[in-house]
CSV table of C-alpha atoms in Angstrom, one decimal:
chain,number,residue,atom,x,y,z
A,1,UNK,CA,3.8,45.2,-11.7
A,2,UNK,CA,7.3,44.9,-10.7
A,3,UNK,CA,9.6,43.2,-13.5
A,4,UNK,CA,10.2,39.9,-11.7
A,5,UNK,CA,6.3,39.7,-11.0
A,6,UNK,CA,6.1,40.8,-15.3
A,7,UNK,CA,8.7,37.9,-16.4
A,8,UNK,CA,6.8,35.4,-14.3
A,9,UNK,CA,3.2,36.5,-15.8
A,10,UNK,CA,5.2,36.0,-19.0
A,11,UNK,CA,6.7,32.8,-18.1
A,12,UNK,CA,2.8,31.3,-17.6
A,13,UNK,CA,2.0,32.8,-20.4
A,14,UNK,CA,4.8,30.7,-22.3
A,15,UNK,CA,3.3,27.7,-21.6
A,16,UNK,CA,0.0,28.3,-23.5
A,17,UNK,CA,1.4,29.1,-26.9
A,18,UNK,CA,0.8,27.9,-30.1
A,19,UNK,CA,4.1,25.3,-30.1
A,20,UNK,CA,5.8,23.9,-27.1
A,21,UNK,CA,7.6,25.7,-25.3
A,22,UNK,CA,11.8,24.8,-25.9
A,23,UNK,CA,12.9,25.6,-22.6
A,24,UNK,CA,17.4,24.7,-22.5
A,25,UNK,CA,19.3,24.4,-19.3
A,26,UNK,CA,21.6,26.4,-18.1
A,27,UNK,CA,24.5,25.7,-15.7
A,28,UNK,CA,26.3,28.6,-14.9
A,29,UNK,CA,25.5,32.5,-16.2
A,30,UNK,CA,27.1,32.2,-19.1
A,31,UNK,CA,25.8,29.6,-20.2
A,32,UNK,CA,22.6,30.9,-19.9
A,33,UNK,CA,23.3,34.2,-21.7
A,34,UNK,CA,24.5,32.5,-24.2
A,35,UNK,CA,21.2,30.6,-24.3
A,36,UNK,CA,19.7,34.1,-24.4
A,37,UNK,CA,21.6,35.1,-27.2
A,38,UNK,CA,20.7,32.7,-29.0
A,39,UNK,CA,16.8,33.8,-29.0
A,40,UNK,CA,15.3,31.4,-26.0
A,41,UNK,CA,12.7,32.9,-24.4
A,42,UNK,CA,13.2,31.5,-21.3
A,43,UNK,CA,15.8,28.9,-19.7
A,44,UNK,CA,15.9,26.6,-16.4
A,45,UNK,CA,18.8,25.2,-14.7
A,46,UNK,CA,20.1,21.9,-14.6
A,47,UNK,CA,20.6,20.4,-11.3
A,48,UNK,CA,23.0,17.7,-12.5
A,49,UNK,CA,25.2,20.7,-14.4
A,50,UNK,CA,24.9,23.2,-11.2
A,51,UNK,CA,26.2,20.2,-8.9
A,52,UNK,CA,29.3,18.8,-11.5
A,53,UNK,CA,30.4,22.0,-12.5
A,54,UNK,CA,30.6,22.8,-8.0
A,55,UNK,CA,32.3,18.9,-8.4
A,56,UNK,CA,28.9,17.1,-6.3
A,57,UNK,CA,26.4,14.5,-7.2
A,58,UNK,CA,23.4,15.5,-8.3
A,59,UNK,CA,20.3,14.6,-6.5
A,60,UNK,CA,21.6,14.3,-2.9
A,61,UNK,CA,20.7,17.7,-1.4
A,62,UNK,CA,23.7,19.0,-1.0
A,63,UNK,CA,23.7,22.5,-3.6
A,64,UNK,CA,21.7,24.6,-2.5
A,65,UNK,CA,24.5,27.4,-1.7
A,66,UNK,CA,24.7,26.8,-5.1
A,67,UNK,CA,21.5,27.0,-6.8
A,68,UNK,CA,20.4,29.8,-4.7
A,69,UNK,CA,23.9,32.0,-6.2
A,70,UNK,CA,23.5,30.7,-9.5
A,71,UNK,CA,19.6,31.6,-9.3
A,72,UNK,CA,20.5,35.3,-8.0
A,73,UNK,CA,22.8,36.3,-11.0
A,74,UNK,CA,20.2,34.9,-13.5
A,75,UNK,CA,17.7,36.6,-12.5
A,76,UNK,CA,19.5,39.7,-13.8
A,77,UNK,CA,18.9,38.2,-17.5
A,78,UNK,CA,16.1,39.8,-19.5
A,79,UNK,CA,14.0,36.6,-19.8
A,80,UNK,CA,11.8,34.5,-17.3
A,81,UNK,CA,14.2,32.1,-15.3
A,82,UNK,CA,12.9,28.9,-13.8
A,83,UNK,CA,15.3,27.2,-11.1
A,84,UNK,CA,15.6,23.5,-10.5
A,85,UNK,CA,15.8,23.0,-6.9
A,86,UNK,CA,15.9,18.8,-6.5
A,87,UNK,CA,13.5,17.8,-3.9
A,88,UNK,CA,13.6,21.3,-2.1
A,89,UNK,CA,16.8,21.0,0.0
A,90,UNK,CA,14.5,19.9,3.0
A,91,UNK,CA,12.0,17.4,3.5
A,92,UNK,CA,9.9,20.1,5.9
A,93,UNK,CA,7.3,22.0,3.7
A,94,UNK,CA,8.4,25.2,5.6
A,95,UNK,CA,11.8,24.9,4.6
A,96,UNK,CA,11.4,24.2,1.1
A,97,UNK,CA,8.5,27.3,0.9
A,98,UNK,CA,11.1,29.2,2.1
A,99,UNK,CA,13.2,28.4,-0.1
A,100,UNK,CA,10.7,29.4,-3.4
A,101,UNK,CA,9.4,32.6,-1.3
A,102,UNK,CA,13.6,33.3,-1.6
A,103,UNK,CA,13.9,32.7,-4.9
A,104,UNK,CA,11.0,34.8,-6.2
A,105,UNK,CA,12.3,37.8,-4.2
A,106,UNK,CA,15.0,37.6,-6.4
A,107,UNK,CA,12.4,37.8,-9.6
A,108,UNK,CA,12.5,34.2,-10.6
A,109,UNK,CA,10.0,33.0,-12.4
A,110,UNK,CA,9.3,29.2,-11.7
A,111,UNK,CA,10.8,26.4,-9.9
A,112,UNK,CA,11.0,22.6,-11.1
A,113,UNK,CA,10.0,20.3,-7.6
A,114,UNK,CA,10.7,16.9,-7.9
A,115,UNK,CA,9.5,14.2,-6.1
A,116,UNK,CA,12.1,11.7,-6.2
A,117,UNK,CA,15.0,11.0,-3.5
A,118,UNK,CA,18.7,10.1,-3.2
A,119,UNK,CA,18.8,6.4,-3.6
A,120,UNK,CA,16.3,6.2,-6.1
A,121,UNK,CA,13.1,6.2,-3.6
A,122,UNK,CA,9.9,8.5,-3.9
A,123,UNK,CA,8.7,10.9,-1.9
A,124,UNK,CA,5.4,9.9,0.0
A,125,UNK,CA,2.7,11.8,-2.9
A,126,UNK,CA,0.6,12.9,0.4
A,127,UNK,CA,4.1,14.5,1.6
A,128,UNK,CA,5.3,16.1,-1.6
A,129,UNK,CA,1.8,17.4,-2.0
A,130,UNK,CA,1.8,19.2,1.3
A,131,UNK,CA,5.4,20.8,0.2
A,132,UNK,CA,3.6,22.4,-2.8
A,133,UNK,CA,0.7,23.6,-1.1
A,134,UNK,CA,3.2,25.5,1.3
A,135,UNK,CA,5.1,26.5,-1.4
A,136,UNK,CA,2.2,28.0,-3.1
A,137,UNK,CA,1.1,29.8,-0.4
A,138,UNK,CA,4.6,31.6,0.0
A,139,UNK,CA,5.1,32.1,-3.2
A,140,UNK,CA,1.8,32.4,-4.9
A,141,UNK,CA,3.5,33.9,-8.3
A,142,UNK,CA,6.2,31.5,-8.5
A,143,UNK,CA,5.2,28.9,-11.1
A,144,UNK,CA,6.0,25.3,-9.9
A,145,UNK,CA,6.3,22.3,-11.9
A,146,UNK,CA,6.0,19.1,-10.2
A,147,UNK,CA,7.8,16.9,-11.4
A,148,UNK,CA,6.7,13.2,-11.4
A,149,UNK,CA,9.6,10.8,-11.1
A,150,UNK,CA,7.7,7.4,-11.9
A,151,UNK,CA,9.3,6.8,-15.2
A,152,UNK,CA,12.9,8.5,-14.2
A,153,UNK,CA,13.8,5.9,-11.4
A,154,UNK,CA,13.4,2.7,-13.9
A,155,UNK,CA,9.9,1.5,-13.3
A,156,UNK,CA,7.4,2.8,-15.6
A,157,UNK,CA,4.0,3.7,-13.5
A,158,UNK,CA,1.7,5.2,-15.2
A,159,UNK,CA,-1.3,4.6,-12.9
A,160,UNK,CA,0.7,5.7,-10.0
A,161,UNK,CA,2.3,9.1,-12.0
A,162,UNK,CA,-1.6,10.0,-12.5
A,163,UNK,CA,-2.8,9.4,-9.0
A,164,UNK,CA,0.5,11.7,-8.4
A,165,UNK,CA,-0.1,14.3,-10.8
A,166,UNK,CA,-3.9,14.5,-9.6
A,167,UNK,CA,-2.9,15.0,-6.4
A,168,UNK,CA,0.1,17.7,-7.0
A,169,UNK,CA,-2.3,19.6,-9.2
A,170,UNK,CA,-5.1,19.6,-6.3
A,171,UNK,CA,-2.2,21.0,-4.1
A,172,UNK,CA,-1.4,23.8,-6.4
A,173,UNK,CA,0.5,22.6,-8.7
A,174,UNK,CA,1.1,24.8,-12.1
A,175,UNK,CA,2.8,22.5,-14.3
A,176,UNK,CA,3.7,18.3,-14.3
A,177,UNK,CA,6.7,17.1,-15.2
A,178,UNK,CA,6.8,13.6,-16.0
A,179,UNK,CA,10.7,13.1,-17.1
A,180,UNK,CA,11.2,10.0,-18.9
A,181,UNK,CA,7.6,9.8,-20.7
A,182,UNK,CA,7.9,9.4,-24.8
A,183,UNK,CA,4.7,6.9,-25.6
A,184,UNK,CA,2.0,8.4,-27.4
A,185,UNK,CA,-0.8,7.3,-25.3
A,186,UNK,CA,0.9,8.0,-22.0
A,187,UNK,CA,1.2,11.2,-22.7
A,188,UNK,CA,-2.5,11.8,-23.7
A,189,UNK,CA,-3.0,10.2,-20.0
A,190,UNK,CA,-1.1,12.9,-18.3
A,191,UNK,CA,-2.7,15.8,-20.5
A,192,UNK,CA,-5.9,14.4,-19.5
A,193,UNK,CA,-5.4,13.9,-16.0
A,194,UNK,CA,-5.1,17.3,-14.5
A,195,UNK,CA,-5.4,20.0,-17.4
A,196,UNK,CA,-2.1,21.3,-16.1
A,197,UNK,CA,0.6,22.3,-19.2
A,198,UNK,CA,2.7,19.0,-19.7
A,199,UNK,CA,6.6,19.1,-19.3
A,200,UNK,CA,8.5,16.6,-21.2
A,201,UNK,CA,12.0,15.8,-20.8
A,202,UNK,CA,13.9,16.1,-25.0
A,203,UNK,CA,15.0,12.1,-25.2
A,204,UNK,CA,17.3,11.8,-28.5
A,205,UNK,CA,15.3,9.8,-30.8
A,206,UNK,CA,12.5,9.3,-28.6
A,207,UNK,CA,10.7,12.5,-28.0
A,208,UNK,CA,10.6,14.1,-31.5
A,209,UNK,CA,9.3,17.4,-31.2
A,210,UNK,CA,7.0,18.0,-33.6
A,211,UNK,CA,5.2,14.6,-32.5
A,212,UNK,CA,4.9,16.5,-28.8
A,213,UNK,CA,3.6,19.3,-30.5
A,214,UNK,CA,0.1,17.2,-32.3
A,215,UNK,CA,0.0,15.3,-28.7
A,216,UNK,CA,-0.4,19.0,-27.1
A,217,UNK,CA,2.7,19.1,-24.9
A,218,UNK,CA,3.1,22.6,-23.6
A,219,UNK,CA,6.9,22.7,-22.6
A,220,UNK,CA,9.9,20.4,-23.3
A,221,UNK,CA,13.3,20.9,-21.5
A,222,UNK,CA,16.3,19.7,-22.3
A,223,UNK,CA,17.7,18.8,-19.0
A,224,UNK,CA,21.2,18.3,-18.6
A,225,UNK,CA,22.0,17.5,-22.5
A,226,UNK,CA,23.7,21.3,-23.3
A,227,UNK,CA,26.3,20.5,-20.3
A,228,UNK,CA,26.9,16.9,-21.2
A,229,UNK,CA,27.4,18.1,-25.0
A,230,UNK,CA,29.4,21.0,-23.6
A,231,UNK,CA,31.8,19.1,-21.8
A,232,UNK,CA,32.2,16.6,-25.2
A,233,UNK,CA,33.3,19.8,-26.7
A,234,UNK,CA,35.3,20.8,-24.1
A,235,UNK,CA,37.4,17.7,-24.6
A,236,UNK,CA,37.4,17.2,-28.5
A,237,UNK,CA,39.1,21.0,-28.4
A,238,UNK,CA,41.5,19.9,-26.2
A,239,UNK,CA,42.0,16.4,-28.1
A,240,UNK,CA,42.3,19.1,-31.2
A,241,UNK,CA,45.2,20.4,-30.7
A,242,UNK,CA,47.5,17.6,-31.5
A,243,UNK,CA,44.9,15.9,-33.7
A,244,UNK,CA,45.4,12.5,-32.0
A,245,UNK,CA,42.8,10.6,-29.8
A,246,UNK,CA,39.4,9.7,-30.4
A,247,UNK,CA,36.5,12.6,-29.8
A,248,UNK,CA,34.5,11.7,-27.0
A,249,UNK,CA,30.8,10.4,-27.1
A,250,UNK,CA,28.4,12.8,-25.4
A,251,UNK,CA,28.8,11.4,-21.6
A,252,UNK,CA,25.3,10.0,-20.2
A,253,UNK,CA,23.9,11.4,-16.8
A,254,UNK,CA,25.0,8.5,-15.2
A,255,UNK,CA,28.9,9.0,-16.5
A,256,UNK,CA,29.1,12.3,-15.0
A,257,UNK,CA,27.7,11.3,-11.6
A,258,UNK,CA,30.5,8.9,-12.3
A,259,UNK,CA,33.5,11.5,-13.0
A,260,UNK,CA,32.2,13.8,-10.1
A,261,UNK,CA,32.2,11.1,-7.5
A,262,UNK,CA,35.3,9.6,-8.3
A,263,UNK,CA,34.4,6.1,-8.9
């Protein structure tokens, strides 16, 4: 066993431990040493910090030069790396398999698939399903998380995210991400839906951890909170200096879309 293929047996094995696993997203490589450092035992990326930080939307296809550079130089840290890649760069199922075939050649452990689309539209579930099945079969080790956007675009689903999660896990599926999710009993609906480990998105004051933890989530990522708290900090330091003006509030996903696009 290679050492990428022994950080991603290591990276499923992460997912069937006796707590959750805290998985924090990482923007840039130092970020994610630092992350590291700090004990983590594995990290993602975040697409919305890859795209900012390269001064893009997120969610619009357009980083994968990005992604793909970012995900070569984390793979040299010591721990199992998982790459968000959007909605694959591509809507054709050989692209995106491609794509995850690339990324485990570089020893990276697991990618996070999404099913949602620029303007706020879903994927066809009979289309995204036939992405993971390719993806699976070029990149059999890789472990993907399919992730569910139902309650991420606004409008709460939860019949629809099962029939979605049922079908993603029959296509291959390792993991299902349901960002957005925080109610007690939707959660036990996902869990018991496919028997895939559950990936929660950390919500401030609505997905309290140790709560996850008795419902029997097996991962929760923080998404793009470190880089919205990093640039906060960023600008208090500055603000620091002189001691005058107010520090910032933590900017929402939706006020760095803002900045980066200009409006």
């Amino acid at each position: 066993m290679d050492f990428g293929e022994e950080k991603a047996s290591r990276f499923r094995r992460l997912h069937h431990g006796d707590r959750p696993l805290v998985l924090p997203n990482a923007w840039d490589f130092a970020s994610g040493a630092a992350l590291v450092e700090a004990g983590f035992p594995a990290i993602g990326t975040t697409s919305l910090g890859v795209a900012a930080a390269a001064g893009k939307t997120d969610g619009a296809g357009g980083t994968r030069a990005e992604t793909m550079a970012l995900a070569r130089t984390l793979a040299r840290l010591p721990v199992p790396v998982t790459v968000d890649v959007e909605g694959g760069f591509s809507d054709r199922p050989g692209d995106v398999a491609a794509l995850a075939a690339e990324l485990a050649s570089y020893g990276i452990a697991g990618i996070n698939l999404e099913d949602g689309r620029a303007g706020g539209a879903l994927a066809s579930a009979r289309d995204q399903a036939a992405v993971i099945a390719a993806v699976k079969e070029a990149a059999p080790g890789v472990f993907l998380n399919a992730r569910v956007d139902t309650f991420w675009l606004g409008a709460p689903d939860l019949e629809e995210t099962l029939r979605r999660a049922r079908a993603y896990a029959r296509a291959g599926a390792d993991g299902i991400f349901v960002p957005g999710i925080a109610g007690d009993a939707d959660v036990r609906a996902v869990l018991e839906a496919t028997g895939l480990p559950l990936n929660v998105l950390h919500l401030p004051g609505e997905t309290d951890y140790p709560r996850l933890a008795r419902l029997g989530v097996h991962r929760v990522s923080t998404g793009s909170l470190p880089f919205r708290a990093a640039l906060r900090a960023a600008v208090a330091a500055a603000l620091g200096v002189t001691g005058e003006g107010d520090a910032p509030h933590v900017p929402s996903y939706g006020d760095v879309q803002r900045l980066v696009s200009g409006r």
